[in-house]
Amino acid sequence: MSGVELRNVTKAFGKAVAVRNLDLTVGKGEFLALLGPSGCGKTTTLRMIAGFTRPDSGEILIDGQPVSSLSVRERRVGIVFQSYALFPNMTAFENIAFGLRVRKLPEEEVRSRVFRLLEMVGLEDKANANCRQLSGGQQQRVALARALAIEPRVLLLDEPLSALDAKVRNSLRFEIKKIQRESGITTIYVTHDQEEALSISDRVAVMRSGQIEQAGTPWEVYANPSSLFVADFVGVSNFLDVEVKAGGTVFWNDRPLEVEGAGSLAPGPWRLVIRPERLLPVPKDAQEKNILEGTVAGRVFLGPIQRVALDVGKERILVDLLNTEKGHLSPGEPLRVSFSPGDGRLIRRS
Ligand SMILES: Nc1ncnc2c1ncn2[C@@H]1O[C@H](COP(=O)(O)OP(=O)(O)O)[C@@H](O)[C@H]1O
Ligand SMILES: [Mg+2]
């Protein structure tokens, strides 16, 4: 049985179709990241699962049960939004207790559950703090505890960390993942941040214009993008316009390259996708396959790596070099890199 299933779901606002014939299955206990650019329909999808928005057509199931006739509360989903959306003038404790009191749980149980949750999100000592005295990160912890309090069947998070600064975002990201793993709640995490999606989820569904473009493990989606859109949106890629000749030889401009799998492709124009970290520096006299030789045009220092813009003939490619003992490369210096035939991915050019 799946945790959440959307079958052929469509939702339009006037003439604008926000979600189009969307099919998506999230396994029970799975952590799925719904990743896509702004406006692609992520929030609309989440709101339909939660019950705030009604689909025009299609069906949504939670734990195998169709939910179209159920209210938001009856669906038993926990929701965390980007803006903290806590009840103002209430303490952290009262915010988390709210849903339990609505459900008329005995006060004894409310107390023990709330304290357990406060401990889970690392806020044991903030039970009586007014929400407005809490930092952004702490408020999102309260929001997460509040969402979990009702023991939801599904946890829905809509860009919950995007208003926070980078340090807090990183630490909270891993806490959310840890809590999810311990509780085993089916989770859908909406984000436009590909790094966040890759690092937090069991599976990533990349969304574009109201549809799922590709779904797979973070590794699959990153290493084996099924379209140029995914290759471009997830991570950084070099795109080389190449010609595949009969027999599988690949030409980039006049340079022959060897790419795994090219022999089985239809001859014609293709695009070769290579991740910058798959281009490895080689010494002058190296005999490696697929050597690209160029001149450093510039570089960006990114901490553990330097991202080098390399001019090869008239084209510019990006190369990620680990910041080891080699030191910095300066503009104008020559650099030779190569990639192995298995590290290039050919996608049809249209
Ligand atoms: N309540 C609404 N009324 C009209 N248009 C909407 C409404 N909600 C969303 N849309 C439109 O639907 C599309 C998808 O929006 P949304 O689901 O919020 O995308 P995302 O969360 O991926 O940024 C956008 O073009 C947006 O303008
Ligand atoms: Mg949104």
mmCIF file of C-alpha atoms and ligand atoms in Angstrom:
data_model
loop_
_atom_site.group_PDB
_atom_site.id
_atom_site.type_symbol
_atom_site.label_atom_id
_atom_site.label_comp_id
_atom_site.label_asym_id
_atom_site.label_seq_id
_atom_site.Cartn_x
_atom_site.Cartn_y
_atom_site.Cartn_z
ATOM 1 C CA MET A 1 0.000 0.000 0.000
ATOM 2 C CA SER A 2 1.314 3.434 -0.852
ATOM 3 C CA GLY A 3 1.353 6.336 1.593
ATOM 4 C CA VAL A 4 0.107 8.889 -0.916
ATOM 5 C CA GLU A 5 -1.065 8.392 -4.456
ATOM 6 C CA LEU A 6 -2.172 10.934 -7.029
ATOM 7 C CA ARG A 7 -3.906 9.564 -10.087
ATOM 8 C CA ASN A 8 -4.244 11.753 -13.136
ATOM 9 C CA VAL A 9 -4.800 14.874 -11.060
ATOM 10 C CA THR A 10 -5.469 18.193 -12.791
ATOM 11 C CA LYS A 11 -6.054 21.632 -11.330
ATOM 12 C CA ALA A 12 -6.471 24.858 -13.255
ATOM 13 C CA PHE A 13 -6.957 28.410 -12.067
ATOM 14 C CA GLY A 14 -8.973 29.988 -14.833
ATOM 15 C CA LYS A 15 -7.016 29.305 -17.978
ATOM 16 C CA ALA A 16 -3.763 28.579 -16.162
ATOM 17 C CA VAL A 17 -3.249 24.882 -15.605
ATOM 18 C CA ALA A 18 -1.222 24.589 -12.392
ATOM 19 C CA VAL A 19 -1.155 20.774 -12.228
ATOM 20 C CA ARG A 20 -1.675 18.648 -15.316
ATOM 21 C CA ASN A 21 -2.568 14.940 -15.371
ATOM 22 C CA LEU A 22 -0.202 14.353 -12.514
ATOM 23 C CA ASP A 23 0.596 10.808 -11.416
ATOM 24 C CA LEU A 24 2.671 10.357 -8.292
ATOM 25 C CA THR A 25 3.090 7.535 -5.822
ATOM 26 C CA VAL A 26 4.843 7.964 -2.496
ATOM 27 C CA GLY A 27 5.643 4.777 -0.613
ATOM 28 C CA LYS A 28 4.486 4.349 2.964
ATOM 29 C CA GLY A 29 7.185 5.778 5.212
ATOM 30 C CA GLU A 30 9.017 7.242 2.259
ATOM 31 C CA PHE A 31 10.570 10.710 2.230
ATOM 32 C CA LEU A 32 9.870 12.269 -1.159
ATOM 33 C CA ALA A 33 11.191 15.651 -2.243
ATOM 34 C CA LEU A 34 9.026 17.466 -4.764
ATOM 35 C CA LEU A 35 11.527 19.640 -6.578
ATOM 36 C CA GLY A 36 10.926 22.242 -9.249
ATOM 37 C CA PRO A 37 11.204 25.879 -10.188
ATOM 38 C CA SER A 38 8.861 28.512 -8.845
ATOM 39 C CA GLY A 39 5.390 28.315 -10.388
ATOM 40 C CA CYS A 40 5.606 24.667 -11.523
ATOM 41 C CA GLY A 41 2.723 23.573 -9.288
ATOM 42 C CA LYS A 42 4.364 22.236 -6.129
ATOM 43 C CA THR A 43 2.265 24.146 -3.627
ATOM 44 C CA THR A 44 -0.931 23.410 -5.528
ATOM 45 C CA THR A 45 -0.083 19.701 -5.420
ATOM 46 C CA LEU A 46 0.542 19.836 -1.684
ATOM 47 C CA ARG A 47 -2.639 21.797 -1.020
ATOM 48 C CA MET A 48 -4.674 19.218 -2.907
ATOM 49 C CA ILE A 49 -3.202 16.397 -0.834
ATOM 50 C CA ALA A 50 -3.919 18.356 2.354
ATOM 51 C CA GLY A 51 -7.473 19.136 1.260
ATOM 52 C CA PHE A 52 -7.238 22.932 1.006
ATOM 53 C CA THR A 53 -7.672 22.827 -2.759
ATOM 54 C CA ARG A 54 -9.989 20.557 -4.682
ATOM 55 C CA PRO A 55 -8.676 18.968 -7.878
ATOM 56 C CA ASP A 56 -10.670 19.526 -11.078
ATOM 57 C CA SER A 57 -10.245 15.867 -11.908
ATOM 58 C CA GLY A 58 -8.322 12.823 -10.805
ATOM 59 C CA GLU A 59 -8.061 11.020 -7.522
ATOM 60 C CA ILE A 60 -5.946 11.295 -4.390
ATOM 61 C CA LEU A 61 -5.444 8.432 -1.946
ATOM 62 C CA ILE A 62 -3.810 8.424 1.467
ATOM 63 C CA ASP A 63 -2.830 5.024 2.830
ATOM 64 C CA GLY A 64 -4.872 3.503 0.034
ATOM 65 C CA GLN A 65 -8.032 5.404 0.951
ATOM 66 C CA PRO A 66 -9.612 7.933 -1.455
ATOM 67 C CA VAL A 67 -9.762 11.249 0.383
ATOM 68 C CA SER A 68 -11.795 13.520 -1.874
ATOM 69 C CA SER A 69 -14.766 13.515 0.499
ATOM 70 C CA LEU A 70 -12.627 14.085 3.601
ATOM 71 C CA SER A 71 -11.976 17.458 5.232
ATOM 72 C CA VAL A 72 -8.482 18.693 6.005
ATOM 73 C CA ARG A 73 -8.789 17.439 9.568
ATOM 74 C CA GLU A 74 -10.213 14.075 8.579
ATOM 75 C CA ARG A 75 -7.286 13.465 6.265
ATOM 76 C CA ARG A 76 -4.930 13.602 9.252
ATOM 77 C CA VAL A 77 -2.076 15.354 7.546
ATOM 78 C CA GLY A 78 0.574 17.442 9.287
ATOM 79 C CA ILE A 79 1.549 20.597 7.475
ATOM 80 C CA VAL A 80 4.517 22.932 7.789
ATOM 81 C CA PHE A 81 4.617 26.078 5.688
ATOM 82 C CA GLN A 82 7.447 28.386 4.767
ATOM 83 C CA SER A 83 6.173 31.208 6.924
ATOM 84 C CA TYR A 84 6.041 30.006 10.460
ATOM 85 C CA ALA A 85 2.281 30.397 10.740
ATOM 86 C CA LEU A 86 2.298 29.777 14.467
ATOM 87 C CA PHE A 87 -0.515 31.071 16.614
ATOM 88 C CA PRO A 88 0.773 34.404 17.882
ATOM 89 C CA ASN A 89 0.554 35.229 21.569
ATOM 90 C CA MET A 90 0.699 31.549 22.397
ATOM 91 C CA THR A 91 3.601 29.748 23.943
ATOM 92 C CA ALA A 92 5.480 26.987 22.151
ATOM 93 C CA PHE A 93 3.658 24.507 24.385
ATOM 94 C CA GLU A 94 0.209 25.888 23.534
ATOM 95 C CA ASN A 95 0.941 25.881 19.828
ATOM 96 C CA ILE A 96 1.890 22.233 19.868
ATOM 97 C CA ALA A 97 -0.983 21.324 22.206
ATOM 98 C CA PHE A 98 -3.580 23.113 20.085
ATOM 99 C CA GLY A 99 -4.477 20.288 17.711
ATOM 100 C CA LEU A 100 -4.564 17.786 20.555
ATOM 101 C CA ARG A 101 -6.956 19.921 22.593
ATOM 102 C CA VAL A 102 -9.177 20.360 19.541
ATOM 103 C CA ARG A 103 -9.290 16.584 19.408
ATOM 104 C CA LYS A 104 -10.186 16.589 23.100
ATOM 105 C CA LEU A 105 -7.350 14.445 24.331
ATOM 106 C CA PRO A 106 -7.092 14.173 28.131
ATOM 107 C CA GLU A 107 -4.919 17.009 29.470
ATOM 108 C CA GLU A 108 -2.511 14.505 31.026
ATOM 109 C CA GLU A 109 -1.813 12.990 27.646
ATOM 110 C CA VAL A 110 -1.573 16.376 25.961
ATOM 111 C CA ARG A 111 1.173 17.368 28.395
ATOM 112 C CA SER A 112 3.212 14.234 28.007
ATOM 113 C CA ARG A 113 2.925 14.278 24.225
ATOM 114 C CA VAL A 114 3.866 17.935 23.935
ATOM 115 C CA PHE A 115 6.912 17.512 26.140
ATOM 116 C CA ARG A 116 7.998 14.497 24.160
ATOM 117 C CA LEU A 117 7.721 16.537 20.958
ATOM 118 C CA LEU A 118 9.523 19.527 22.439
ATOM 119 C CA GLU A 119 12.351 17.201 23.348
ATOM 120 C CA MET A 120 12.334 15.702 19.853
ATOM 121 C CA VAL A 121 12.872 19.115 18.271
ATOM 122 C CA GLY A 122 15.368 20.218 20.919
ATOM 123 C CA LEU A 123 13.215 22.858 22.605
ATOM 124 C CA GLU A 124 12.553 21.316 26.037
ATOM 125 C CA ASP A 125 13.558 24.558 27.720
ATOM 126 C CA LYS A 126 11.325 26.751 25.552
ATOM 127 C CA ALA A 127 7.935 25.295 26.467
ATOM 128 C CA ASN A 128 6.716 28.525 28.004
ATOM 129 C CA ALA A 129 8.394 30.932 25.629
ATOM 130 C CA ASN A 130 6.105 33.135 23.593
ATOM 131 C CA CYS A 131 6.497 32.335 19.928
ATOM 132 C CA ARG A 132 7.506 35.832 19.091
ATOM 133 C CA GLN A 133 10.541 35.516 21.359
ATOM 134 C CA LEU A 134 11.795 32.527 19.364
ATOM 135 C CA SER A 135 14.220 32.705 16.454
ATOM 136 C CA GLY A 136 13.091 31.727 12.959
ATOM 137 C CA GLY A 137 14.713 28.321 13.287
ATOM 138 C CA GLN A 138 13.094 27.707 16.667
ATOM 139 C CA GLN A 139 9.700 28.745 15.318
ATOM 140 C CA GLN A 140 10.012 26.205 12.515
ATOM 141 C CA ARG A 141 10.881 23.560 15.092
ATOM 142 C CA VAL A 142 7.679 24.409 16.929
ATOM 143 C CA ALA A 143 5.766 24.267 13.630
ATOM 144 C CA LEU A 144 7.239 20.834 12.951
ATOM 145 C CA ALA A 145 6.343 19.575 16.436
ATOM 146 C CA ARG A 146 2.833 20.975 16.023
ATOM 147 C CA ALA A 147 2.444 19.160 12.712
ATOM 148 C CA LEU A 148 3.646 15.894 14.247
ATOM 149 C CA ALA A 149 1.505 16.223 17.387
ATOM 150 C CA ILE A 150 -1.621 14.823 15.801
ATOM 151 C CA GLU A 151 0.317 11.750 14.658
ATOM 152 C CA PRO A 152 -0.429 12.468 11.016
ATOM 153 C CA ARG A 153 -0.573 9.812 8.330
ATOM 154 C CA VAL A 154 1.367 12.139 6.059
ATOM 155 C CA LEU A 155 3.700 15.028 6.764
ATOM 156 C CA LEU A 156 3.626 17.812 4.160
ATOM 157 C CA LEU A 157 6.304 20.496 4.195
ATOM 158 C CA ASP A 158 6.216 23.454 1.807
ATOM 159 C CA GLU A 159 9.654 25.087 1.560
ATOM 160 C CA PRO A 160 9.906 25.009 5.354
ATOM 161 C CA LEU A 161 13.479 26.255 5.526
ATOM 162 C CA SER A 162 13.636 28.837 2.784
ATOM 163 C CA ALA A 163 13.179 31.814 5.100
ATOM 164 C CA LEU A 164 16.111 30.774 7.297
ATOM 165 C CA ASP A 165 19.791 31.551 6.947
ATOM 166 C CA ALA A 166 22.148 28.961 5.495
ATOM 167 C CA LYS A 167 23.622 27.602 8.737
ATOM 168 C CA VAL A 168 20.277 27.097 10.460
ATOM 169 C CA ARG A 169 18.835 25.680 7.256
ATOM 170 C CA ASN A 170 21.532 23.036 7.063
ATOM 171 C CA SER A 171 21.241 21.858 10.629
ATOM 172 C CA LEU A 172 17.437 21.823 10.581
ATOM 173 C CA ARG A 173 17.474 19.912 7.308
ATOM 174 C CA PHE A 174 19.272 17.012 8.907
ATOM 175 C CA GLU A 175 17.110 17.151 11.996
ATOM 176 C CA ILE A 176 13.965 16.907 9.883
ATOM 177 C CA LYS A 177 15.437 13.913 8.138
ATOM 178 C CA LYS A 178 16.387 12.253 11.413
ATOM 179 C CA ILE A 179 12.955 12.850 12.925
ATOM 180 C CA GLN A 180 11.285 11.526 9.790
ATOM 181 C CA ARG A 181 13.408 8.402 9.840
ATOM 182 C CA GLU A 182 12.662 7.744 13.495
ATOM 183 C CA SER A 183 8.942 8.347 13.161
ATOM 184 C CA GLY A 184 8.603 6.634 9.772
ATOM 185 C CA ILE A 185 5.918 9.080 8.610
ATOM 186 C CA THR A 186 5.273 9.317 4.879
ATOM 187 C CA THR A 187 6.670 12.729 3.998
ATOM 188 C CA ILE A 188 6.442 15.065 1.023
ATOM 189 C CA TYR A 189 8.903 17.910 1.133
ATOM 190 C CA VAL A 190 8.473 20.704 -1.378
ATOM 191 C CA THR A 191 11.518 22.709 -2.351
ATOM 192 C CA HIS A 192 12.990 24.613 -5.281
ATOM 193 C CA ASP A 193 16.478 24.018 -3.866
ATOM 194 C CA GLN A 194 18.062 21.062 -5.619
ATOM 195 C CA GLU A 195 20.809 20.613 -3.057
ATOM 196 C CA GLU A 196 18.204 20.418 -0.308
ATOM 197 C CA ALA A 197 16.153 17.897 -2.265
ATOM 198 C CA LEU A 198 19.141 15.677 -2.980
ATOM 199 C CA SER A 199 20.443 15.716 0.557
ATOM 200 C CA ILE A 200 17.231 15.139 2.452
ATOM 201 C CA SER A 201 15.098 12.669 0.523
ATOM 202 C CA ASP A 202 14.824 8.968 -0.283
ATOM 203 C CA ARG A 203 13.452 9.908 -3.675
ATOM 204 C CA VAL A 204 13.199 13.102 -5.683
ATOM 205 C CA ALA A 205 10.367 13.943 -8.065
ATOM 206 C CA VAL A 206 11.373 16.736 -10.414
ATOM 207 C CA MET A 207 8.376 18.793 -11.432
ATOM 208 C CA ARG A 208 7.973 21.014 -14.460
ATOM 209 C CA SER A 209 4.894 22.846 -15.731
ATOM 210 C CA GLY A 210 2.470 20.878 -13.581
ATOM 211 C CA GLN A 211 3.890 17.439 -14.290
ATOM 212 C CA ILE A 212 6.527 15.095 -12.934
ATOM 213 C CA GLU A 213 9.436 15.124 -15.342
ATOM 214 C CA GLN A 214 11.506 12.469 -13.583
ATOM 215 C CA ALA A 215 11.356 10.601 -10.281
ATOM 216 C CA GLY A 216 14.117 8.531 -8.777
ATOM 217 C CA THR A 217 16.648 8.320 -5.976
ATOM 218 C CA PRO A 218 18.785 11.432 -5.615
ATOM 219 C CA TRP A 219 21.654 9.517 -7.194
ATOM 220 C CA GLU A 220 19.589 8.353 -10.186
ATOM 221 C CA VAL A 221 18.228 11.795 -10.906
ATOM 222 C CA TYR A 222 21.645 13.419 -10.606
ATOM 223 C CA ALA A 223 23.680 10.794 -12.437
ATOM 224 C CA ASN A 224 21.106 9.856 -15.025
ATOM 225 C CA PRO A 225 18.906 12.833 -15.866
ATOM 226 C CA SER A 226 16.222 11.818 -18.345
ATOM 227 C CA SER A 227 15.926 15.222 -19.956
ATOM 228 C CA LEU A 228 17.882 18.396 -20.515
ATOM 229 C CA PHE A 229 15.547 20.158 -18.119
ATOM 230 C CA VAL A 230 16.436 17.782 -15.277
ATOM 231 C CA ALA A 231 20.146 17.878 -16.136
ATOM 232 C CA ASP A 232 20.022 21.648 -16.015
ATOM 233 C CA PHE A 233 17.830 22.022 -12.945
ATOM 234 C CA VAL A 234 19.483 19.408 -10.759
ATOM 235 C CA GLY A 235 23.113 20.277 -10.224
ATOM 236 C CA VAL A 236 25.446 22.005 -12.653
ATOM 237 C CA SER A 237 26.062 20.562 -16.100
ATOM 238 C CA ASN A 238 28.070 21.209 -19.201
ATOM 239 C CA PHE A 239 26.018 20.866 -22.371
ATOM 240 C CA LEU A 240 27.996 20.168 -25.519
ATOM 241 C CA ASP A 241 26.214 20.121 -28.859
ATOM 242 C CA VAL A 242 27.555 17.021 -30.584
ATOM 243 C CA GLU A 243 26.880 14.928 -33.662
ATOM 244 C CA VAL A 244 26.535 11.184 -33.296
ATOM 245 C CA LYS A 245 27.712 9.422 -36.467
ATOM 246 C CA ALA A 246 26.631 5.996 -37.626
ATOM 247 C CA GLY A 247 28.632 3.456 -35.634
ATOM 248 C CA GLY A 248 28.599 5.628 -32.533
ATOM 249 C CA THR A 249 31.455 8.059 -32.985
ATOM 250 C CA VAL A 250 30.665 11.348 -31.330
ATOM 251 C CA PHE A 251 31.978 14.615 -32.675
ATOM 252 C CA TRP A 252 32.128 17.828 -30.722
ATOM 253 C CA ASN A 253 32.905 20.373 -33.379
ATOM 254 C CA ASP A 254 35.680 18.427 -35.137
ATOM 255 C CA ARG A 255 36.887 16.636 -32.060
ATOM 256 C CA PRO A 256 36.103 12.920 -31.801
ATOM 257 C CA LEU A 257 34.908 11.771 -28.376
ATOM 258 C CA GLU A 258 34.156 8.371 -26.961
ATOM 259 C CA VAL A 259 30.883 8.132 -25.058
ATOM 260 C CA GLU A 260 29.434 4.942 -23.636
ATOM 261 C CA GLY A 261 26.211 3.847 -25.304
ATOM 262 C CA ALA A 262 26.585 6.124 -28.338
ATOM 263 C CA GLY A 263 26.724 3.100 -30.665
ATOM 264 C CA SER A 264 23.079 2.282 -30.038
ATOM 265 C CA LEU A 265 21.794 5.801 -30.705
ATOM 266 C CA ALA A 266 20.277 7.193 -33.858
ATOM 267 C CA PRO A 267 22.834 9.267 -35.745
ATOM 268 C CA GLY A 268 22.188 12.987 -35.648
ATOM 269 C CA PRO A 269 22.334 15.960 -33.314
ATOM 270 C CA TRP A 270 22.579 15.132 -29.617
ATOM 271 C CA ARG A 271 23.588 16.995 -26.533
ATOM 272 C CA LEU A 272 26.352 15.627 -24.363
ATOM 273 C CA VAL A 273 25.867 16.304 -20.658
ATOM 274 C CA ILE A 274 28.943 16.214 -18.442
ATOM 275 C CA ARG A 275 29.063 17.206 -14.803
ATOM 276 C CA PRO A 276 31.931 19.611 -13.993
ATOM 277 C CA GLU A 277 33.366 17.236 -11.371
ATOM 278 C CA ARG A 278 33.714 14.466 -13.965
ATOM 279 C CA LEU A 279 36.291 16.485 -15.855
ATOM 280 C CA LEU A 280 39.593 15.528 -14.277
ATOM 281 C CA PRO A 281 42.891 17.312 -14.818
ATOM 282 C CA VAL A 282 45.493 15.269 -16.694
ATOM 283 C CA PRO A 283 49.225 15.893 -17.176
ATOM 284 C CA LYS A 284 50.703 17.180 -20.413
ATOM 285 C CA ASP A 285 51.869 13.842 -21.776
ATOM 286 C CA ALA A 286 48.745 11.911 -20.747
ATOM 287 C CA GLN A 287 47.200 9.447 -23.207
ATOM 288 C CA GLU A 288 43.711 9.391 -21.688
ATOM 289 C CA LYS A 289 40.582 9.297 -23.800
ATOM 290 C CA ASN A 290 38.536 12.423 -24.305
ATOM 291 C CA ILE A 291 41.172 15.001 -23.530
ATOM 292 C CA LEU A 292 39.981 18.593 -23.700
ATOM 293 C CA GLU A 293 42.653 21.212 -23.667
ATOM 294 C CA GLY A 294 41.964 24.833 -23.004
ATOM 295 C CA THR A 295 42.778 28.082 -21.296
ATOM 296 C CA VAL A 296 41.491 29.132 -17.909
ATOM 297 C CA ALA A 297 39.112 32.045 -18.391
ATOM 298 C CA GLY A 298 38.236 32.500 -14.739
ATOM 299 C CA ARG A 299 37.429 30.704 -11.568
ATOM 300 C CA VAL A 300 35.108 30.880 -8.602
ATOM 301 C CA PHE A 301 36.260 29.805 -5.187
ATOM 302 C CA LEU A 302 33.591 27.637 -3.549
ATOM 303 C CA GLY A 303 35.448 26.437 -0.455
ATOM 304 C CA PRO A 304 36.172 22.767 -1.025
ATOM 305 C CA ILE A 305 36.303 23.211 -4.783
ATOM 306 C CA GLN A 306 37.224 25.828 -7.327
ATOM 307 C CA ARG A 307 34.931 26.014 -10.338
ATOM 308 C CA VAL A 308 37.042 26.833 -13.357
ATOM 309 C CA ALA A 309 35.677 28.301 -16.580
ATOM 310 C CA LEU A 310 37.773 26.723 -19.295
ATOM 311 C CA ASP A 311 37.834 27.972 -22.886
ATOM 312 C CA VAL A 312 38.219 25.037 -25.244
ATOM 313 C CA GLY A 313 38.369 26.404 -28.764
ATOM 314 C CA LYS A 314 35.390 28.743 -29.009
ATOM 315 C CA GLU A 315 33.415 27.006 -26.292
ATOM 316 C CA ARG A 316 33.451 27.471 -22.558
ATOM 317 C CA ILE A 317 33.046 24.597 -20.117
ATOM 318 C CA LEU A 318 33.037 24.363 -16.343
ATOM 319 C CA VAL A 319 35.487 22.167 -14.469
ATOM 320 C CA ASP A 320 35.315 21.550 -10.708
ATOM 321 C CA LEU A 321 38.712 21.028 -9.128
ATOM 322 C CA LEU A 322 39.190 19.922 -5.559
ATOM 323 C CA ASN A 323 41.133 22.444 -3.557
ATOM 324 C CA THR A 324 44.042 20.198 -2.752
ATOM 325 C CA GLU A 325 47.690 21.182 -2.716
ATOM 326 C CA LYS A 326 47.581 22.299 -6.339
ATOM 327 C CA GLY A 327 46.796 25.875 -5.482
ATOM 328 C CA HIS A 328 44.841 28.316 -7.557
ATOM 329 C CA LEU A 329 44.710 28.463 -11.302
ATOM 330 C CA SER A 330 44.943 31.907 -12.791
ATOM 331 C CA PRO A 331 43.243 33.195 -15.911
ATOM 332 C CA GLY A 332 45.361 32.528 -18.984
ATOM 333 C CA GLU A 333 46.905 29.317 -17.646
ATOM 334 C CA PRO A 334 46.558 26.194 -19.785
ATOM 335 C CA LEU A 335 44.574 23.255 -18.390
ATOM 336 C CA ARG A 336 44.017 19.758 -19.777
ATOM 337 C CA VAL A 337 41.089 17.697 -18.547
ATOM 338 C CA SER A 338 39.503 14.443 -19.595
ATOM 339 C CA PHE A 339 36.368 12.465 -18.862
ATOM 340 C CA SER A 340 35.815 8.753 -19.034
ATOM 341 C CA PRO A 341 33.375 7.434 -21.694
ATOM 342 C CA GLY A 342 30.943 6.357 -18.958
ATOM 343 C CA ASP A 343 30.702 9.857 -17.503
ATOM 344 C CA GLY A 344 29.038 11.551 -20.449
ATOM 345 C CA ARG A 345 25.291 11.317 -20.952
ATOM 346 C CA LEU A 346 23.736 11.836 -24.377
ATOM 347 C CA ILE A 347 20.306 13.423 -24.560
ATOM 348 C CA ARG A 348 18.426 14.084 -27.769
ATOM 349 C CA ARG A 349 18.567 17.640 -29.016
ATOM 350 C CA SER A 350 15.330 18.952 -30.362
HETATM 351 N N1 LIG B 1 -5.095 30.570 -5.965
HETATM 352 C C1 LIG B 1 -4.575 30.730 -7.179
HETATM 353 N N2 LIG B 1 -5.197 31.485 -8.117
HETATM 354 C C2 LIG B 1 -4.697 31.633 -9.342
HETATM 355 N N3 LIG B 1 -3.556 31.077 -9.768
HETATM 356 C C3 LIG B 1 -2.879 30.306 -8.906
HETATM 357 C C4 LIG B 1 -3.353 30.098 -7.563
HETATM 358 N N4 LIG B 1 -2.469 29.281 -6.931
HETATM 359 C C5 LIG B 1 -1.495 29.017 -7.818
HETATM 360 N N5 LIG B 1 -1.735 29.609 -9.009
HETATM 361 C C6 LIG B 1 -0.909 29.503 -10.233
HETATM 362 O O1 LIG B 1 -0.626 28.139 -10.461
HETATM 363 C C7 LIG B 1 0.714 27.949 -10.847
HETATM 364 C C8 LIG B 1 1.420 27.005 -9.869
HETATM 365 O O2 LIG B 1 1.546 27.670 -8.632
HETATM 366 P P1 LIG B 1 2.158 26.972 -7.344
HETATM 367 O O3 LIG B 1 1.500 25.656 -7.142
HETATM 368 O O4 LIG B 1 2.087 27.942 -6.225
HETATM 369 O O5 LIG B 1 3.669 26.741 -7.795
HETATM 370 P P2 LIG B 1 4.993 26.509 -6.919
HETATM 371 O O6 LIG B 1 4.590 26.181 -5.530
HETATM 372 O O7 LIG B 1 5.706 25.399 -7.611
HETATM 373 O O8 LIG B 1 5.767 27.790 -7.004
HETATM 374 C C9 LIG B 1 1.339 29.311 -10.921
HETATM 375 O O9 LIG B 1 1.279 29.755 -12.255
HETATM 376 C C10 LIG B 1 0.447 30.164 -10.030
HETATM 377 O O10 LIG B 1 0.433 31.483 -10.467
HETATM 378 MG MG MG B 2 5.103 27.131 -3.738
#
